[in-house]
N, CA, C and O of each residue as an XYZ file, in Angstrom:
820
protein
N      -6.343     -4.390     16.086
C      -7.754     -4.285     15.686
C      -8.520     -3.582     16.791
O      -8.426     -3.967     17.956
N      -9.298     -2.525     16.422
C      -9.978     -1.777     17.457
C     -11.332     -2.400     17.762
O     -11.753     -3.364     17.121
N     -12.014     -1.818     18.772
C     -13.282     -2.368     19.210
C     -14.338     -2.352     18.125
O     -15.144     -3.277     18.033
N     -14.347     -1.299     17.289
C     -15.346     -1.209     16.231
C     -15.218     -2.368     15.266
O     -16.219     -2.925     14.813
N     -13.957     -2.739     14.945
C     -13.742     -3.857     14.034
C     -14.255     -5.144     14.644
O     -14.848     -5.961     13.940
N     -14.044     -5.346     15.927
C     -14.505     -6.575     16.573
C     -16.027     -6.650     16.594
O     -16.605     -7.718     16.394
N     -16.686     -5.488     16.842
C     -18.139     -5.494     16.933
C     -18.781     -5.719     15.571
O     -19.780     -6.430     15.465
N     -18.222     -5.128     14.547
C     -18.827     -5.224     13.226
C     -18.464     -6.511     12.514
O     -19.120     -6.882     11.541
N     -17.449     -7.188     12.971
C     -17.010     -8.408     12.304
C     -15.907     -8.096     11.312
O     -15.869     -7.012     10.731
N     -15.021     -9.041     11.123
C     -13.906     -8.856     10.217
C     -14.253     -9.224      8.790
O     -15.428     -9.329      8.440
N     -13.230     -9.420      7.958
C     -13.451     -9.728      6.543
C     -14.332    -10.947      6.306
O     -15.174    -10.928      5.408
N     -14.155    -12.005      7.091
C     -14.937    -13.226      6.875
C     -16.430    -12.957      7.053
O     -17.253    -13.459      6.289
N     -16.775    -12.156      8.074
C     -18.177    -11.818      8.279
C     -18.680    -10.895      7.173
O     -19.827    -11.008      6.740
N     -17.827     -9.987      6.721
C     -18.233     -9.015      5.713
C     -18.609     -9.674      4.390
O     -19.562     -9.250      3.736
N     -17.871    -10.702      3.993
C     -18.156    -11.315      2.695
C     -19.437    -12.133      2.711
O     -19.946    -12.501      1.652
N     -19.963    -12.422      3.886
C     -21.204    -13.197      3.983
C     -22.441    -12.313      4.088
O     -23.566    -12.802      3.981
N     -22.239    -11.016      4.296
C     -23.355    -10.118      4.541
C     -23.110     -8.802      3.796
O     -22.188     -8.064      4.142
N     -23.928     -8.497      2.770
C     -23.721     -7.266      1.992
C     -23.669     -6.007      2.850
O     -22.903     -5.087      2.563
N     -24.478     -5.967      3.897
C     -24.465     -4.786      4.767
C     -23.134     -4.641      5.484
O     -22.580     -3.545      5.565
N     -22.619     -5.758      6.009
C     -21.328     -5.714      6.680
C     -20.195     -5.416      5.702
O     -19.219     -4.751      6.049
N     -20.338     -5.919      4.469
C     -19.294     -5.632      3.482
C     -19.270     -4.138      3.164
O     -18.199     -3.553      3.010
N     -20.443     -3.524      3.065
C     -20.486     -2.083      2.813
C     -19.832     -1.328      3.957
O     -19.105     -0.363      3.724
N     -20.084     -1.759      5.206
C     -19.438     -1.123      6.354
C     -17.921     -1.316      6.299
O     -17.155     -0.390      6.565
N     -17.500     -2.542      5.946
C     -16.072     -2.841      5.826
C     -15.441     -1.943      4.775
O     -14.360     -1.393      4.985
N     -16.121     -1.795      3.639
C     -15.617     -0.944      2.556
C     -15.473      0.496      3.030
O     -14.427      1.114      2.832
N     -16.495      1.023      3.642
C     -16.453      2.419      4.097
C     -15.387      2.612      5.176
O     -14.786      3.682      5.275
N     -15.159      1.593      5.968
C     -14.172      1.663      7.048
C     -12.753      1.786      6.499
O     -11.892      2.408      7.121
N     -12.514      1.191      5.333
C     -11.130      1.082      4.863
C     -10.846      1.733      3.513
O      -9.685      1.786      3.107
N     -11.852      2.227      2.805
C     -11.623      2.693      1.439
C     -10.634      3.852      1.386
O      -9.828      3.920      0.458
N     -10.674      4.764      2.356
C      -9.741      5.895      2.325
C      -8.295      5.423      2.484
O      -7.403      5.897      1.780
N      -8.067      4.492      3.407
C      -6.703      3.996      3.617
C      -6.203      3.260      2.382
O      -5.043      3.406      1.997
N      -7.076      2.467      1.758
C      -6.668      1.732      0.553
C      -6.386      2.692     -0.590
O      -5.414      2.516     -1.324
N      -7.237      3.716     -0.750
C      -6.999      4.688     -1.812
C      -5.687      5.436     -1.592
O      -4.970      5.718     -2.552
N      -5.366      5.761     -0.341
C      -4.081      6.410     -0.072
C      -2.923      5.506     -0.443
O      -1.940      5.960     -1.030
N      -3.033      4.212     -0.101
C      -1.997      3.243     -0.448
C      -1.781      3.233     -1.960
O      -0.643      3.291     -2.427
N      -2.864      3.159     -2.719
C      -2.766      3.111     -4.179
C      -2.216      4.423     -4.722
O      -1.375      4.421     -5.620
N      -2.693      5.553     -4.175
C      -2.278      6.860     -4.673
C      -0.796      7.126     -4.458
O      -0.208      7.962     -5.145
N      -0.193      6.426     -3.515
C       1.250      6.568     -3.317
C       2.036      5.807     -4.380
O       3.251      5.969     -4.484
N       1.351      4.976     -5.173
C       2.044      4.102     -6.118
C       1.671      4.318     -7.573
O       2.378      3.840     -8.461
N       0.597      5.013     -7.841
C       0.215      5.331     -9.217
C      -0.139      6.809     -9.293
O      -0.437      7.440     -8.279
N      -0.104      7.357    -10.511
C      -0.395      8.784    -10.647
C      -1.501      9.058    -11.654
O      -1.634     10.184    -12.133
N      -2.297      8.042    -11.983
C      -3.413      8.205    -12.912
C      -4.715      7.907    -12.178
O      -4.825      6.853    -11.551
N      -5.717      8.806    -12.234
C      -6.952      8.596    -11.462
C      -7.744      7.379    -11.900
O      -8.332      6.700    -11.059
N      -7.778      7.079    -13.207
C      -8.511      5.901    -13.675
C      -7.880      4.623    -13.122
O      -8.577      3.716    -12.668
N      -6.546      4.570    -13.168
C      -5.844      3.404    -12.636
C      -6.073      3.279    -11.144
O      -6.303      2.180    -10.640
N      -6.011      4.408    -10.425
C      -6.220      4.384     -8.975
C      -7.614      3.876     -8.634
O      -7.772      3.081     -7.707
N      -8.626      4.325     -9.371
C      -9.996      3.881     -9.108
C     -10.158      2.392     -9.388
O     -10.777      1.670     -8.606
N      -9.599      1.936    -10.509
C      -9.718      0.523    -10.879
C      -9.019     -0.385     -9.870
O      -9.562     -1.416     -9.473
N      -7.807      0.004     -9.457
C      -7.049     -0.831     -8.531
C      -7.727     -0.891     -7.165
O      -7.754     -1.944     -6.529
N      -8.274      0.235     -6.717
C      -8.982      0.234     -5.433
C     -10.166     -0.726     -5.481
O     -10.402     -1.476     -4.534
N     -10.909     -0.700     -6.589
C     -12.040     -1.623     -6.728
C     -11.559     -3.074     -6.750
O     -12.178     -3.941     -6.134
N     -10.456     -3.340     -7.458
C      -9.928     -4.705     -7.525
C      -9.503     -5.224     -6.156
O      -9.674     -6.402     -5.844
N      -8.952     -4.336     -5.353
C      -8.495     -4.747     -4.019
C      -9.677     -5.226     -3.176
O      -9.582     -6.245     -2.491
N     -10.780     -4.496     -3.226
C     -11.931     -4.915     -2.430
C     -12.611     -6.146     -3.022
O     -13.206     -6.934     -2.287
N     -12.531     -6.320     -4.332
C     -13.036     -7.564     -4.918
C     -12.180     -8.745     -4.461
O     -12.696     -9.835     -4.215
N     -10.874     -8.521     -4.349
C      -9.983     -9.594     -3.904
C     -10.268    -10.015     -2.467
O      -9.972    -11.144     -2.076
N     -10.842     -9.108     -1.685
C     -11.216     -9.447     -0.305
C     -12.183    -10.631     -0.288
O     -12.131    -11.467      0.614
N     -13.056    -10.698     -1.281
C     -14.035    -11.777     -1.344
C     -13.362    -13.141     -1.406
O     -13.866    -14.114     -0.846
N     -12.218    -13.211     -2.091
C     -11.494    -14.479     -2.222
C     -10.502    -14.712     -1.095
O     -10.096    -15.849     -0.853
N     -10.108    -13.653     -0.405
C      -9.017    -13.761      0.565
C      -9.460    -13.613      2.012
O      -8.627    -13.668      2.917
N     -10.753    -13.426      2.251
C     -11.228    -13.152      3.617
C     -10.807    -14.229      4.605
O     -10.530    -13.935      5.768
N     -10.757    -15.471      4.149
C     -10.408    -16.571      5.048
C      -8.975    -16.485      5.552
O      -8.626    -17.126      6.543
N      -8.133    -15.689      4.871
C      -6.717    -15.635      5.237
C      -6.411    -14.623      6.341
O      -5.289    -14.571      6.844
N      -7.417    -13.813      6.718
C      -7.155    -12.794      7.740
C      -7.030    -13.411      9.117
O      -7.892    -14.178      9.546
N      -5.939    -13.069      9.815
C      -5.697    -13.537     11.173
C      -5.499    -12.324     12.080
O      -4.449    -11.683     12.021
N      -6.480    -11.996     12.915
C      -6.387    -10.799     13.758
C      -5.123    -10.737     14.600
O      -4.600     -9.649     14.840
N      -4.618    -11.885     15.058
C      -3.439    -11.873     15.933
C      -2.186    -11.404     15.196
O      -1.202    -11.027     15.832
N      -2.213    -11.423     13.852
C      -1.036    -11.036     13.071
C      -1.018     -9.551     12.715
O      -0.007     -9.041     12.233
N      -2.124     -8.859     12.948
C      -2.137     -7.438     12.623
C      -3.534     -6.933     12.341
O      -4.498     -7.699     12.366
N      -3.642     -5.652     12.074
C      -4.930     -5.010     11.852
C      -5.497     -5.370     10.485
O      -4.798     -5.905      9.624
N      -6.775     -5.065     10.306
C      -7.399     -5.246      8.997
C      -6.675     -4.413      7.948
O      -6.494     -4.860      6.815
N      -6.261     -3.206      8.317
C      -5.576     -2.338      7.361
C      -4.278     -2.962      6.880
O      -3.982     -2.932      5.685
N      -3.500     -3.525      7.793
C      -2.246     -4.168      7.396
C      -2.521     -5.344      6.468
O      -1.804     -5.549      5.489
N      -3.558     -6.115      6.774
C      -3.935     -7.242      5.922
C      -4.344     -6.757      4.536
O      -3.957     -7.348      3.528
N      -5.127     -5.680      4.485
C      -5.535     -5.107      3.201
C      -4.333     -4.600      2.412
O      -4.299     -4.722      1.188
N      -3.344     -4.031      3.106
C      -2.152     -3.558      2.415
C      -1.400     -4.714      1.753
O      -0.815     -4.547      0.683
N      -1.419     -5.880      2.390
C      -0.792     -7.039      1.766
C      -1.491     -7.408      0.467
O      -0.832     -7.701     -0.531
N      -2.826     -7.398      0.470
C      -3.589     -7.656     -0.752
C      -3.321     -6.564     -1.780
O      -3.097     -6.846     -2.957
N      -3.347     -5.315     -1.324
C      -3.156     -4.181     -2.228
C      -1.795     -4.235     -2.909
O      -1.666     -3.933     -4.095
N      -0.795     -4.620     -2.149
C       0.549     -4.682     -2.735
C       0.608     -5.705     -3.858
O       1.247     -5.461     -4.882
N      -0.046     -6.838     -3.684
C      -0.076     -7.847     -4.740
C      -0.828     -7.349     -5.971
O      -0.402     -7.591     -7.101
N      -1.945     -6.655     -5.757
C      -2.739     -6.134     -6.872
C      -1.940     -5.090     -7.644
O      -1.899     -5.121     -8.874
N      -1.304     -4.164     -6.923
C      -0.526     -3.112     -7.585
C       0.655     -3.715     -8.336
O       0.958     -3.294     -9.453
N       1.325     -4.699     -7.734
C       2.456     -5.346     -8.412
C       2.006     -6.049     -9.689
O       2.695     -6.009    -10.708
N       0.844     -6.692     -9.622
C       0.305     -7.360    -10.809
C       0.002     -6.359    -11.911
O       0.241     -6.624    -13.089
N      -0.527     -5.205    -11.518
C      -0.821     -4.167    -12.502
C       0.453     -3.662    -13.159
O       0.490     -3.434    -14.368
N       1.494     -3.489    -12.359
C       2.755     -3.023    -12.935
C       3.304     -4.025    -13.944
O       3.814     -3.649    -15.000
N       3.189     -5.310    -13.601
C       3.664     -6.330    -14.541
C       2.820     -6.337    -15.809
O       3.337     -6.524    -16.910
N       1.518     -6.130    -15.642
C       0.646     -6.092    -16.815
C       1.005     -4.946    -17.744
O       1.082     -5.117    -18.960
N       1.224     -3.769    -17.154
C       1.560     -2.599    -17.957
C       2.895     -2.805    -18.673
O       3.056     -2.406    -19.826
N       3.854     -3.435    -17.977
C       5.166     -3.670    -18.575
C       5.067     -4.560    -19.800
O       5.897     -4.477    -20.706
N       4.039     -5.422    -19.827
C       3.884     -6.322    -20.969
C       3.161     -5.666    -22.135
O       3.184     -6.191    -23.248
N       2.525     -4.540    -21.900
C       1.767     -3.883    -22.959
C       2.710     -3.325    -24.021
O       3.729     -2.716    -23.695
N       2.378     -3.528    -25.255
C       3.209     -3.011    -26.339
C       2.949     -1.532    -26.566
O       3.850     -0.804    -26.983
N       1.738     -1.077    -26.299
C       1.401      0.311    -26.539
C       0.710      0.880    -25.306
O      -0.090      0.206    -24.657
N       1.029      2.121    -24.996
C       0.484      2.736    -23.782
C      -1.034      2.834    -23.814
O      -1.678      2.690    -22.774
N      -1.625      3.077    -24.990
C      -3.069      3.267    -25.011
C      -3.834      1.990    -24.694
O      -5.008      2.052    -24.328
N      -3.185      0.820    -24.828
C      -3.844     -0.418    -24.465
C      -4.118     -0.478    -22.966
O      -5.013     -1.191    -22.512
N      -3.335      0.276    -22.211
C      -3.505      0.288    -20.753
C      -4.889      0.780    -20.353
O      -5.424      0.397    -19.312
N      -5.467      1.644    -21.208
C      -6.736      2.260    -20.848
C      -7.928      1.665    -21.595
O      -9.058      2.105    -21.385
N      -7.707      0.689    -22.449
C      -8.800      0.127    -23.232
C      -9.797     -0.585    -22.326
O      -9.422     -1.347    -21.435
N     -11.061     -0.320    -22.573
C     -12.107     -0.983    -21.808
C     -12.338     -0.406    -20.429
O     -13.188     -0.907    -19.693
N     -11.605      0.638    -20.054
C     -11.807      1.217    -18.736
C     -13.121      1.984    -18.696
O     -13.501      2.619    -19.680
N     -13.809      1.929    -17.574
C     -15.046      2.683    -17.447
C     -14.709      4.168    -17.329
O     -13.641      4.532    -16.838
N     -15.626      5.018    -17.781
C     -15.430      6.457    -17.695
C     -15.748      6.931    -16.289
O     -16.723      6.493    -15.677
N     -14.919      7.826    -15.787
C     -15.174      8.426    -14.485
C     -15.872      9.769    -14.666
O     -15.635     10.488    -15.637
N     -16.730     10.085    -13.717
C     -17.346     11.398    -13.720
C     -16.280     12.452    -13.406
O     -15.253     12.161    -12.792
N     -16.557     13.693    -13.849
C     -15.589     14.777    -13.639
C     -15.271     14.951    -12.157
O     -14.117     15.167    -11.787
N     -16.305     14.857    -11.304
C     -16.075     15.016     -9.867
C     -15.190     13.895     -9.322
O     -14.364     14.122     -8.438
N     -15.370     12.669     -9.862
C     -14.529     11.549     -9.431
C     -13.078     11.813     -9.762
O     -12.195     11.583     -8.936
N     -12.824     12.303    -10.983
C     -11.446     12.555    -11.413
C     -10.808     13.630    -10.547
O      -9.658     13.492    -10.132
N     -11.548     14.700    -10.272
C     -11.007     15.782     -9.431
C     -10.662     15.253     -8.043
O      -9.603     15.559     -7.497
N     -11.573     14.452     -7.477
C     -11.337     13.922     -6.130
C     -10.103     13.029     -6.098
O      -9.287     13.123     -5.181
N      -9.968     12.155     -7.107
C      -8.820     11.244     -7.126
C      -7.543     11.998     -7.438
O      -6.492     11.676     -6.885
N      -7.608     13.005     -8.321
C      -6.416     13.803     -8.609
C      -5.934     14.535     -7.363
O      -4.731     14.665     -7.141
N      -6.882     15.017     -6.545
C      -6.506     15.657     -5.278
C      -5.774     14.667     -4.379
O      -4.778     15.010     -3.743
N      -6.278     13.435     -4.333
C      -5.621     12.412     -3.511
C      -4.225     12.086     -4.061
O      -3.273     11.917     -3.299
N      -4.117     12.001     -5.398
C      -2.813     11.726     -6.005
C      -1.822     12.834     -5.681
O      -0.659     12.562     -5.381
N      -2.277     14.086     -5.739
C      -1.397     15.211     -5.396
C      -0.954     15.122     -3.939
O       0.209     15.363     -3.613
N      -1.899     14.773     -3.069
C      -1.580     14.704     -1.641
C      -0.562     13.618     -1.344
O       0.228     13.743     -0.409
N      -0.576     12.552     -2.138
C       0.321     11.430     -1.886
C       1.601     11.486     -2.723
O       2.366     10.521     -2.735
N       1.847     12.595     -3.420
C       3.057     12.684     -4.239
C       4.350     12.561     -3.419
O       5.318     11.993     -3.923
N       4.410     13.073     -2.167
C       5.627     12.829     -1.377
C       5.877     11.339     -1.146
O       7.021     10.884     -1.135
N       4.790     10.588     -0.964
C       4.939      9.145     -0.789
C       5.517      8.481     -2.028
O       6.346      7.577     -1.927
N       5.071      8.937     -3.210
C       5.618      8.364     -4.437
C       7.090      8.698     -4.588
O       7.867      7.874     -5.071
N       7.484      9.902     -4.180
C       8.906     10.266     -4.245
C       9.723      9.414     -3.276
O      10.839      8.996     -3.584
N       9.148      9.167     -2.105
C       9.843      8.319     -1.135
C      10.009      6.906     -1.675
O      11.062      6.293     -1.497
N       8.977      6.384     -2.336
C       9.081      5.050     -2.932
C      10.162      5.024     -4.011
O      10.914      4.056     -4.121
N      10.233      6.082     -4.796
C      11.255      6.143     -5.846
C      12.654      6.127     -5.238
O      13.584      5.561     -5.813
N      12.796      6.759     -4.060
C      14.095      6.791     -3.400
C      14.532      5.423     -2.908
O      15.709      5.214     -2.617
N      13.582      4.479     -2.812
C      13.906      3.121     -2.356
C      14.247      2.185     -3.507
O      14.522      1.006     -3.286
N      14.233      2.700     -4.733
C      14.356      1.832     -5.912
C      15.664      1.045     -5.945
O      15.727     -0.023     -6.554
N      16.700      1.558     -5.300
C      18.002      0.886     -5.368
C      18.092     -0.321     -4.431
O      19.026     -1.116     -4.535
N      17.129     -0.461     -3.518
C      17.187     -1.570     -2.560
C      16.724     -2.874     -3.214
O      15.912     -2.843     -4.138
N      17.230     -4.016     -2.745
C      16.701     -5.308     -3.210
C      15.217     -5.415     -2.893
O      14.731     -4.768     -1.965
N      14.491     -6.228     -3.660
C      13.037     -6.303     -3.554
C      12.545     -6.556     -2.134
O      11.659     -5.847     -1.658
N      13.106     -7.559     -1.445
C      12.632     -7.889     -0.108
C      12.823     -6.759      0.876
O      11.936     -6.476      1.680
N      13.962     -6.116      0.822
C      14.236     -5.004      1.735
C      13.398     -3.784      1.387
O      12.923     -3.068      2.269
N      13.222     -3.556      0.084
C      12.401     -2.418     -0.340
C      10.958     -2.601      0.121
O      10.322     -1.639      0.552
N      10.437     -3.819      0.037
C       9.046     -4.070      0.427
C       8.822     -3.741      1.896
O       7.816     -3.127      2.252
N       9.759     -4.149      2.750
C       9.634     -3.856      4.181
C       9.696     -2.354      4.429
O       8.895     -1.820      5.196
N      10.630     -1.675      3.794
C      10.765     -0.234      3.979
C       9.541      0.517      3.469
O       9.102      1.483      4.093
N       8.986      0.079      2.336
C       7.780      0.722      1.805
C       6.663      0.726      2.843
O       6.060      1.760      3.129
N       6.407     -0.446      3.394
C       5.278     -0.578      4.314
C       5.501      0.167      5.623
O       4.551      0.676      6.218
N       6.752      0.233      6.076
C       7.045      0.885      7.353
C       7.161      2.399      7.192
O       6.565      3.153      7.961
N       7.933      2.849      6.186
C       8.192      4.278      6.047
C       7.044      4.992      5.347
O       6.577      6.031      5.815
N       6.592      4.443      4.236
C       5.600      5.137      3.422
C       4.182      4.864      3.904
O       3.362      5.778      3.980
N       3.889      3.594      4.233
C       2.531      3.228      4.612
C       2.306      3.218      6.119
O       1.189      2.982      6.579
N       3.368      3.476      6.894
C       3.260      3.678      8.337
C       2.776      2.448      9.100
O       2.062      2.579     10.094
N       3.157      1.257      8.646
C       2.875      0.047      9.404
C       3.990     -0.185     10.413
O       5.097      0.331     10.255
N       3.699     -0.957     11.440
C       4.742     -1.385     12.349
C       5.518     -2.523     11.702
O       5.097     -3.068     10.682
N       6.655     -2.881     12.298
C       7.424     -4.013     11.784
C       6.572     -5.283     11.823
O       6.596     -6.086     10.890
N       5.827     -5.454     12.904
C       4.964     -6.635     13.041
C       3.920     -6.679     11.936
O       3.703     -7.723     11.322
N       3.273     -5.546     11.684
C       2.246     -5.495     10.646
C       2.836     -5.669      9.259
O       2.227     -6.316      8.408
N       4.020     -5.102      9.014
C       4.665     -5.264      7.713
C       4.987     -6.729      7.451
O       4.812     -7.221      6.336
N       5.455     -7.419      8.479
C       5.747     -8.847      8.334
C       4.481     -9.614      7.980
O       4.505    -10.497      7.122
N       3.366     -9.274      8.646
C       2.097     -9.951      8.369
C       1.625     -9.663      6.952
O       1.146    -10.563      6.262
N       1.756     -8.414      6.513
C       1.312     -8.040      5.173
C       2.109     -8.762      4.091
O       1.575     -9.084      3.030
N       3.388     -9.014      4.365
C       4.259     -9.672      3.388
C       4.285    -11.188      3.540
O       4.852    -11.891      2.704
N       3.664    -11.694      4.619
C       3.665    -13.130      4.834
C       5.013    -13.687      5.225
O       5.355    -14.811      4.856
N       5.796    -12.900      5.980
C       7.111    -13.349      6.425
C       7.176    -13.283      7.948
O       6.315    -12.676      8.586
N       8.204    -13.913      8.531
C       8.363    -13.878      9.978
C       8.851    -12.500     10.423
O       9.511    -11.787      9.667
N       8.513    -12.138     11.667
C       8.949    -10.846     12.181
C      10.464    -10.722     12.182
O      11.000     -9.657     11.873
N      11.155    -11.794     12.523
C      12.621    -11.722     12.550
C      13.169    -11.463     11.161
O      14.166    -10.757     11.009
N      12.522    -12.033     10.132
C      12.956    -11.783      8.757
C      12.744    -10.326      8.393
O      13.596     -9.705      7.758
N      11.602     -9.782      8.799
C      11.318     -8.375      8.517
C      12.347     -7.467      9.189
O      12.803     -6.489      8.598
N      12.706     -7.801     10.428
C      13.684     -6.973     11.144
C      15.071     -7.053     10.503
O      15.789     -6.054     10.451
N      15.444     -8.225     10.020
C      16.737     -8.373      9.338
C      16.752     -7.532      8.068
O      17.722     -6.832      7.778
N      15.649     -7.617      7.312
C      15.577     -6.842      6.069
C      15.583     -5.351      6.349
O      16.199     -4.578      5.616
N      14.893     -4.944      7.416
C      14.879     -3.535      7.788
C      16.279     -3.070      8.164
O      16.692     -1.977      7.777
N      17.012     -3.888      8.911
C      18.376     -3.548      9.305
C      19.266     -3.362      8.071
O      20.033     -2.404      7.985
N      19.152     -4.286      7.127
C      19.962     -4.189      5.911
C      19.593     -2.961      5.096
O      20.464     -2.287      4.546
N      18.290     -2.668      5.019
C      17.848     -1.501      4.263
C      18.348     -0.215      4.900
O      18.793      0.697      4.204
N      18.275     -0.142      6.235
C      18.779      1.036      6.945
C      20.263      1.261      6.641
O      20.694      2.380      6.360
N      21.024      0.180      6.706
C      22.464      0.282      6.457
C      22.731      0.791      5.050
O      23.582      1.657      4.847
N      21.988      0.240      4.060
C      22.181      0.656      2.676
C      21.816      2.122      2.480
O      22.502      2.839      1.751
N      20.742      2.574      3.125
C      20.328      3.966      2.986
C      21.318      4.911      3.652
O      21.594      5.996      3.140
N      21.849      4.494      4.793
C      22.861      5.339      5.454
C      24.099      5.481      4.563
O      24.642      6.575      4.412
N      24.533      4.375      3.983
C      25.713      4.415      3.122
C      25.456      5.276      1.887
O      26.328      6.027      1.450
N      24.250      5.158      1.330
C      23.915      5.966      0.161
C      23.861      7.442      0.505
O      24.294      8.285     -0.281
N      23.324      7.759      1.695
C      23.225      9.164      2.111
C      24.602      9.786      2.289
O      24.782     10.981      2.055
N      25.574      8.981      2.702
C      26.924      9.490      2.948
C      27.600      9.989      1.685
O      28.478     10.850      1.742
N      27.187      9.443      0.530
C      27.858      9.825     -0.713
C      27.038     10.821     -1.518
O      27.454     11.220     -2.605
N      25.856     11.239     -0.995
C      25.019     12.207     -1.696
C      25.182     13.592     -1.091
O      25.966     13.802     -0.165
N      24.421     14.528     -1.639
C      24.464     15.905     -1.140
C      24.082     15.938      0.335
O      23.260     15.135      0.777
N      24.672     16.864      1.107
C      24.413     16.902      2.547
C      22.977     17.257      2.914
O      22.541     16.926      4.016
N      22.224     17.918      2.034
C      20.857     18.331      2.365
C      19.876     17.527      1.521
O      19.684     17.856      0.350
N      19.245     16.485      2.067
C      18.326     15.660      1.293
C      17.024     16.376      1.004
O      16.649     17.303      1.721
N      16.316     15.943     -0.065
C      15.009     16.529     -0.348
C      14.003     16.010      0.680
O      14.283     15.038      1.382
N      12.823     16.659      0.776
C      11.850     16.272      1.813
C      11.465     14.804      1.766
O      11.279     14.181      2.811
N      11.342     14.237      0.559
C      10.934     12.830      0.464
C      11.972     11.903      1.054
O      11.638     10.814      1.521
N      13.224     12.317      1.040
C      14.285     11.460      1.554
C      14.468     11.580      3.058
O      15.067     10.700      3.675
N      13.964     12.653      3.662
C      14.207     12.866      5.086
C      13.609     11.755      5.939
O      14.237     11.285      6.888
N      12.377     11.334      5.592
C      11.761     10.264      6.387
C      12.527      8.960      6.229
O      12.595      8.161      7.163
N      13.104      8.742      5.053
C      13.905      7.540      4.849
C      15.152      7.579      5.718
O      15.532      6.575      6.321
N      15.776      8.727      5.778
C      16.966      8.865      6.604
C      16.617      8.706      8.081
O      17.398      8.145      8.850
N      15.451      9.199      8.473
C      15.002      9.051      9.851
C      14.915      7.560     10.223
O      15.400      7.145     11.276
N      14.298      6.774      9.354
C      14.188      5.341      9.609
C      15.541      4.685      9.498
O      15.847      3.771     10.264
N      16.364      5.130      8.557
C      17.694      4.538      8.412
C      18.508      4.712      9.670
O      19.401      3.915      9.959
N      18.197      5.769     10.429
C      18.932      5.995     11.673
C      18.239      5.371     12.874
O      18.632      5.596     14.019
N      17.188      4.571     12.596
C      16.578      3.834     13.687
C      15.210      4.299     14.107
O      14.707      3.857     15.140
N      14.577      5.191     13.331
C      13.285      5.737     13.738
C      12.088      4.976     13.247
O      11.125      5.588     12.783
N      12.109      3.660     13.331
C      10.961      2.849     12.872
C      10.071      2.496     14.031
O      10.528      2.399     15.169
N       8.780      2.300     13.744
C       7.851      1.801     14.747
C       8.009      0.299     14.885
O       8.429     -0.367     13.939
N       7.681     -0.242     16.041
C       7.823     -1.683     16.259
C       6.467     -2.312     16.516
O       6.378     -3.522     16.724
């Protein structure tokens, strides 16, 4: 957590003061939108999920512990739960058009801006797709470290697990990715290169 975060107050202070909440929102909205844009490819969905994540802050502010990681890492933990819930909701829908029922209309400029962000984060979505073969726990750790650029410590905090558990899962994921790379084409696509880098030990701590 940097000095600006300490001076302005964390999530608990933000939910008690509309002015501080607006500052908190402006401080983190770009990072949250990038997180979402790496996981969805529809601008309406991206806008809705980003709004839901900040609404969830109101209920979860008490759970933030600065010693466990930055505000961004904490927000990523909330965001991951929101995005996972959305995926489960969509999977239950019988018809695709129900996914968009009741959604608010976005202005043309909003759609263009979000589509630009979605395009920019398309490598991240490809990297996430490359992790699909990993077990859920190992994939979650790799997502946060490789795609979202958290440290092992921050990833553990975002997932609510111990650091040693995160490191074990990272080790297993690296091994699985190395083994998978050995049986694939010798020249990986760009989205896979960062995964191979981490699989060979290039993770932040």
